[in-house]
Amino acid sequence: MRLLHTSDWHLGRSFHRVGLLDAQAAFLDHLVATVHAHRVEAVLVAGDVYDRAVPPLPAVELFDTALHRLAEAGVPTIMISGNHDSARRLGVGAGLIGRAGIHLRTDPAGIGTPVVLSDAHGDVALYGLPYLEPALVREQLGATKAGHEAVLAAAMDRVRADLAARPAGTRSVVLAHAFVAGGAASDSERDITVGGVAAVPAGVFDGVDYVALGHLHGSQTLTPRVRYSGSPLAYSFSEADHRKTMWLVDLGPGDGGPDGAITGAERLDCPVPRPLARIRGRLDDLLADPALTPHEQSWVEATLTDPARPAEPMTRLAERFPHTLNLVFDPERTGNDPGASYAQRLRDRTDQQIAEDFVAHVRGGASLDGAERTVLYGAFDDVRVDAAEREVGR
C-alpha cells in the first residue's frame, strides 16, 4: 500500500504579514497531482490543518475544495486535529464526510477504532491520535500520570489492544501530533510541552509499522518507522534551510524485519513560492556584497550589525532586496558590554527560565528554591491548560 504523509498545512497563516493562501492553494494542487501521478492509495494528514481554531473563511473554502478533490480522486484520506486546530470544529460532520472516504479523527474516544484499508497483502489498520492535551484527556484515557508521555502511552495501549485482536499479519499505521524526542524544532511551532518538559520518547510508538508525525515543521526521520513530514511551506525564517517535502511510503506484506512492513520511503518536494534568505552584516556591506546577488528576489531577513543604527535601513535594503520582510539589529559589541543583545540573552530560553531570572533579578540575585519553582511551574501550566479548556468550549 502506498501512503502519502503530510502535515502542518496551517491554512490561513501568513508569513511576516504576507498572505500565503495562494501558495497553500498551489501546494494542495500539487498534493492532488501527486496522488494521481504516484498512484497513492491513502493520504495521511498529521494535524494542524488550520493555523488557528477559528480560521478565516478563505482558508475554510480552500480546505473544503481540497476535501472534494481528494474524495473525487477516490483516495481515502485520514486526517487528525493538531494543537492549532479546534478539534470540535474540524470534526463537525465527520461521520458524513467519512462516507466520502475522508476520515477525520478529532475525538480521543475513537483512538482505538482504526480506518481499515486492504490491499493484496491483507488489511492495514490506520489509527488517528489527535493532539492530546494531557490535562483534558488524562482521565478519559486512564493515564497513570500527567504529561504528554503518559497520555500518549495510554493512547497507544488502546491502539495495541485493538491491533492484537485483529487477524495475524494486519499492518498498522498511527498518525500523531506530538513533540517526539530527537526531533529538531523551529521558531514557527507553538510550544506544546508541559512547562517545558522534554519531548516524549519515540519508543512510545513501538509495535506499529509506521508512525506519521505532525507538529515539527522540518521533515525528519527519527527511526525508519517514525517520521515527521514537516510543513509544506516555510512559516519562519528559522526554516530557511529546510527542504519542504512529503513522504511517499510503501508498505509491503511485513516480514518481521527491523523496518516492519516498510519497503520504501521517498521525499517528494513541495512547491516553493519564494526562497528564504537570512543575511547578516553592516548595511553598506550587505548592499554591496556581490555574493548576495542570488538573494535579491528572496524573502529576506536582514540582521544589521552596525555599531550605530543606520538611517532608513529598511528603505535602503528594499532597493536591492525588495522582498525584505524582517529587520533585526544586533550591533557589534565587545563581550564585556553589559548592554549587548538582550534578545540574544533570551534566545532558546523557556518562559519558565525567563520568569525565574526576573524573580532573581528583582530579589537582588537570590535564586528560587524548589518550592518556588514548583509554584511558578504550576502557574504557567494553569494558564496553558485554561487556554486549552476555553478553546474546547468555544
XYZ file of C-alpha atoms in Angstrom:
394
model
C 0.000 0.000 0.000
C 1.312 3.406 -0.963
C 0.838 6.210 1.576
C 1.390 9.954 1.203
C 2.282 11.525 4.558
C 1.875 15.276 5.042
C 1.066 17.575 7.952
C 1.031 21.130 9.283
C -0.722 22.841 6.409
C -1.612 25.812 8.664
C -4.219 27.056 6.211
C -4.833 30.773 6.727
C -1.369 31.556 8.026
C 0.667 34.482 6.749
C 4.421 34.968 6.619
C 5.510 38.254 8.173
C 2.237 39.840 7.020
C 2.487 38.339 3.524
C -0.581 36.238 2.750
C 0.155 32.628 1.846
C -3.260 31.472 0.696
C -2.193 31.331 -2.967
C 0.914 29.351 -2.032
C -1.188 26.996 0.087
C -3.593 26.530 -2.820
C -0.620 25.714 -5.068
C 0.554 23.129 -2.535
C -2.865 21.467 -2.461
C -2.879 21.398 -6.279
C 0.497 19.697 -6.040
C -0.809 17.260 -3.422
C -3.705 16.150 -5.610
C -1.428 15.887 -8.663
C 0.997 13.766 -6.616
C -1.819 11.450 -5.561
C -2.589 10.791 -9.227
C 0.987 10.699 -10.521
C 2.274 8.283 -7.870
C -0.881 6.178 -7.554
C -1.221 6.958 -3.874
C -3.648 4.689 -2.041
C -4.103 6.709 1.163
C -3.302 10.268 2.229
C -2.231 10.898 5.846
C -2.553 14.419 7.286
C -0.984 14.543 10.751
C -2.625 17.632 12.227
C -2.554 21.438 12.175
C -4.774 21.625 9.141
C -5.603 25.220 10.061
C -3.382 27.824 11.671
C -5.905 28.788 14.324
C -9.034 27.461 15.945
C -11.339 29.882 14.116
C -9.816 30.063 10.626
C -10.690 32.783 8.101
C -13.356 31.897 5.561
C -10.938 31.720 2.567
C -8.927 29.064 4.452
C -12.089 27.055 5.145
C -13.088 27.289 1.477
C -9.623 26.087 0.441
C -9.881 23.142 2.836
C -13.354 22.287 1.542
C -12.122 22.317 -2.051
C -9.193 20.047 -1.159
C -11.501 17.519 0.504
C -13.797 17.440 -2.512
C -10.865 16.854 -4.851
C -9.464 14.030 -2.730
C -12.890 12.436 -2.463
C -13.384 12.697 -6.240
C -9.985 11.003 -6.706
C -11.325 8.055 -4.708
C -8.294 8.070 -2.410
C -9.015 7.548 1.307
C -7.711 10.374 3.476
C -7.058 10.064 7.211
C -6.714 13.385 8.988
C -6.211 14.290 12.660
C -6.531 17.571 14.526
C -3.389 19.303 15.782
C -2.777 21.775 18.586
C -3.586 24.719 16.296
C -6.923 23.223 15.238
C -10.216 23.319 17.077
C -10.874 19.591 17.313
C -14.614 20.139 17.714
C -14.877 22.407 14.686
C -12.674 20.258 12.473
C -14.652 17.174 13.462
C -18.093 18.577 12.609
C -19.764 16.244 10.116
C -17.007 13.635 10.421
C -19.496 10.785 10.118
C -20.972 12.072 6.892
C -17.618 13.109 5.462
C -16.289 9.651 6.249
C -18.760 8.153 3.782
C -16.867 10.014 1.069
C -13.589 8.444 2.175
C -12.343 11.440 4.212
C -11.787 10.169 7.738
C -11.466 12.932 10.344
C -10.086 11.774 13.680
C -10.508 14.551 16.249
C -12.121 12.765 19.240
C -9.837 10.909 21.706
C -12.643 8.411 22.264
C -12.011 6.995 18.786
C -8.296 6.362 19.196
C -8.700 2.580 19.302
C -11.006 2.431 16.269
C -8.955 2.425 13.067
C -9.763 3.068 9.461
C -9.167 -0.331 7.845
C -7.983 -0.472 4.248
C -6.964 -3.540 2.257
C -4.509 -4.418 -0.481
C -3.080 -7.595 -1.973
C -1.282 -8.392 1.284
C -4.287 -8.012 3.569
C -5.527 -5.329 5.934
C -3.877 -2.105 7.027
C -5.288 -0.550 10.217
C -4.771 3.222 10.376
C -5.198 4.829 13.806
C -5.626 8.577 14.249
C -4.345 10.105 17.502
C -5.463 13.748 17.541
C -3.436 16.212 19.576
C -3.898 15.130 23.196
C -3.841 17.917 25.785
C -2.828 15.997 28.940
C -4.980 17.970 31.389
C -8.094 17.405 29.289
C -7.737 13.736 28.336
C -5.780 12.116 31.179
C -8.827 10.744 32.982
C -10.603 9.757 29.781
C -7.614 7.711 28.629
C -6.809 6.342 32.072
C -3.260 7.704 32.042
C -1.385 6.935 35.238
C 0.499 10.247 35.303
C 0.211 13.760 33.953
C 2.096 14.828 30.846
C 2.329 14.059 27.156
C 4.277 10.823 27.526
C 1.668 9.335 29.855
C -1.353 10.198 27.717
C 0.339 9.066 24.504
C 1.334 5.807 26.202
C -2.277 5.289 27.285
C -3.482 6.065 23.766
C -1.006 3.600 22.270
C -2.149 0.929 24.750
C -5.595 1.236 23.139
C -4.077 1.002 19.680
C -2.064 -2.107 20.542
C -5.062 -3.735 22.230
C -7.193 -3.286 19.128
C -4.373 -4.435 16.857
C -3.834 -7.586 18.938
C -7.449 -8.599 18.330
C -7.097 -8.345 14.559
C -6.002 -11.134 12.186
C -2.320 -12.008 12.179
C -0.423 -10.064 9.544
C -2.542 -6.924 9.867
C -0.231 -3.991 9.259
C -0.597 -0.815 11.292
C -0.142 2.919 10.836
C -0.505 5.612 13.513
C -0.985 9.337 12.899
C 0.017 11.520 15.856
C 0.624 15.183 16.580
C 3.352 15.454 19.204
C 6.873 16.587 20.045
C 8.930 13.393 19.917
C 12.466 13.197 21.282
C 15.119 13.520 18.605
C 13.096 15.937 16.511
C 14.520 19.380 15.707
C 12.151 22.291 16.325
C 11.932 25.611 14.501
C 10.626 29.035 15.525
C 7.179 28.611 13.980
C 5.746 25.828 16.139
C 3.622 26.633 19.153
C 5.093 25.092 22.306
C 3.065 22.080 23.474
C 5.487 20.752 26.085
C 4.013 20.916 29.556
C 6.006 23.507 31.487
C 8.934 22.926 29.148
C 9.101 19.181 29.941
C 11.200 17.240 27.437
C 9.648 15.584 24.385
C 8.160 12.104 24.518
C 10.388 9.173 23.514
C 9.873 7.539 20.143
C 9.559 4.203 21.952
C 6.028 5.201 22.969
C 5.011 4.180 19.452
C 6.621 0.729 19.476
C 4.600 -2.071 17.948
C 3.295 -0.443 14.764
C 4.657 -0.433 11.246
C 4.635 3.309 10.536
C 4.105 6.477 12.591
C 3.157 9.595 10.613
C 4.007 12.523 12.853
C 2.957 16.147 12.736
C 3.858 19.280 14.750
C 7.534 19.893 13.926
C 7.950 21.784 10.664
C 11.118 20.124 9.398
C 10.986 16.790 7.559
C 12.778 14.303 9.800
C 13.397 10.579 10.201
C 13.577 9.606 13.872
C 13.614 5.888 13.044
C 12.744 4.129 9.786
C 9.251 3.661 11.218
C 8.800 7.104 12.838
C 8.927 10.221 10.669
C 7.870 13.853 10.518
C 6.744 15.088 7.128
C 7.213 18.717 8.170
C 5.155 21.639 6.911
C 4.725 22.047 3.139
C 5.689 25.741 3.347
C 8.185 27.677 5.450
C 6.476 29.603 8.237
C 9.518 31.238 9.829
C 12.999 32.294 8.770
C 14.378 29.547 11.001
C 13.190 27.229 8.217
C 15.316 28.923 5.553
C 17.433 25.788 5.117
C 14.522 23.340 5.164
C 13.706 21.219 2.173
C 9.911 21.130 2.219
C 8.617 17.696 1.282
C 6.032 14.962 1.783
C 6.830 11.318 2.500
C 5.816 8.682 -0.027
C 5.807 5.459 1.995
C 5.290 1.946 0.653
C 4.034 -0.853 2.900
C 4.724 -4.409 1.833
C 3.476 -7.580 3.491
C 5.648 -7.226 6.585
C 8.229 -9.880 7.411
C 9.163 -9.090 10.990
C 12.342 -7.228 9.975
C 13.625 -4.056 11.669
C 11.687 -1.842 9.266
C 8.469 -3.816 9.650
C 6.257 -3.598 6.606
C 8.017 -0.527 5.152
C 9.565 -1.332 1.789
C 10.329 2.225 0.716
C 10.182 5.859 1.837
C 10.847 8.750 -0.534
C 10.762 12.502 -0.004
C 8.751 14.386 -2.620
C 9.444 18.104 -2.916
C 6.716 20.698 -2.394
C 6.415 23.886 -4.486
C 8.440 26.836 -3.161
C 6.600 30.159 -3.586
C 9.753 32.182 -2.927
C 13.077 31.126 -1.360
C 14.090 32.450 2.057
C 17.399 34.102 2.888
C 18.939 35.248 6.151
C 21.685 37.796 5.624
C 23.885 39.426 8.244
C 26.380 42.239 8.339
C 26.770 46.015 8.222
C 24.237 47.716 5.987
C 26.736 49.127 3.482
C 28.380 45.721 3.165
C 25.063 43.988 2.524
C 24.181 46.487 -0.173
C 27.499 45.984 -1.957
C 28.293 42.280 -1.480
C 28.124 40.507 -4.883
C 27.782 37.132 -3.122
C 24.256 38.147 -2.076
C 23.011 38.579 -5.655
C 21.152 35.202 -5.600
C 19.016 36.501 -2.713
C 17.767 39.648 -4.396
C 14.377 38.078 -5.169
C 14.127 36.052 -1.956
C 12.127 36.818 1.128
C 14.869 38.275 3.285
C 15.561 38.589 6.978
C 18.434 41.036 7.449
C 20.412 41.280 10.671
C 22.344 44.542 10.822
C 25.493 44.585 12.897
C 26.340 48.303 12.522
C 27.553 49.703 15.898
C 25.078 52.588 15.441
C 21.687 52.148 13.816
C 21.901 53.453 10.225
C 19.357 55.850 8.779
C 16.357 54.398 6.915
C 17.717 50.841 6.875
C 14.573 49.135 5.546
C 14.180 51.604 2.692
C 17.798 51.188 1.667
C 17.657 47.398 1.917
C 14.500 47.285 -0.184
C 16.299 48.987 -3.044
C 18.399 45.878 -3.508
C 16.229 43.279 -1.721
C 12.642 44.327 -2.487
C 11.173 41.404 -0.559
C 12.839 42.172 2.766
C 10.308 41.183 5.423
C 12.179 41.271 8.715
C 14.869 43.530 10.094
C 16.931 42.633 13.166
C 19.504 44.814 14.910
C 22.412 43.067 16.596
C 25.148 45.711 16.877
C 28.749 44.648 17.158
C 29.814 44.955 20.775
C 32.605 43.750 22.976
C 31.984 40.686 25.082
C 32.082 42.792 28.276
C 29.413 45.241 27.125
C 26.528 44.903 29.625
C 24.074 46.191 27.006
C 24.910 43.518 24.450
C 21.996 41.871 22.720
C 19.129 41.470 25.145
C 17.292 39.410 22.531
C 20.308 37.141 22.244
C 20.312 36.540 26.006
C 16.690 35.391 25.807
C 17.183 33.181 22.785
C 16.413 29.483 23.372
C 15.147 30.152 26.919
C 11.744 28.963 28.069
C 9.103 31.189 29.654
C 9.822 29.479 32.971
C 13.556 30.251 32.769
C 12.906 33.883 31.828
C 10.481 34.280 34.720
C 12.937 32.694 37.170
C 15.656 35.089 36.006
C 13.312 38.044 36.509
C 12.378 36.985 40.039
C 16.042 36.502 40.913
C 16.846 39.940 39.451
C 14.228 41.816 41.487
C 15.330 39.959 44.624
C 18.914 41.043 44.227
C 20.218 37.796 42.776
C 18.568 35.315 45.129
C 17.504 32.263 43.104
C 14.209 30.435 43.532
C 14.124 27.387 45.751
C 12.438 24.138 44.771
C 9.045 25.014 46.232
C 9.016 28.382 44.457
C 9.927 26.771 41.149
C 7.030 24.351 41.590
C 4.610 27.234 42.176
C 5.860 29.080 39.096
C 5.703 25.909 37.008
C 2.106 25.400 38.151
C 1.155 28.949 37.243
C 2.442 28.607 33.685
C 0.784 25.214 33.337
C -2.543 26.533 34.671
C -2.543 29.363 32.130
C -1.810 26.966 29.270
C -4.488 24.478 30.376
C -7.033 27.272 30.911
C -6.430 28.462 27.356
C -6.914 24.908 26.056
C -10.146 24.436 28.039
C -11.568 27.725 26.799
C -10.719 26.692 23.241
C -12.502 23.351 23.660
C -15.560 25.193 24.908
C -15.714 27.687 22.039
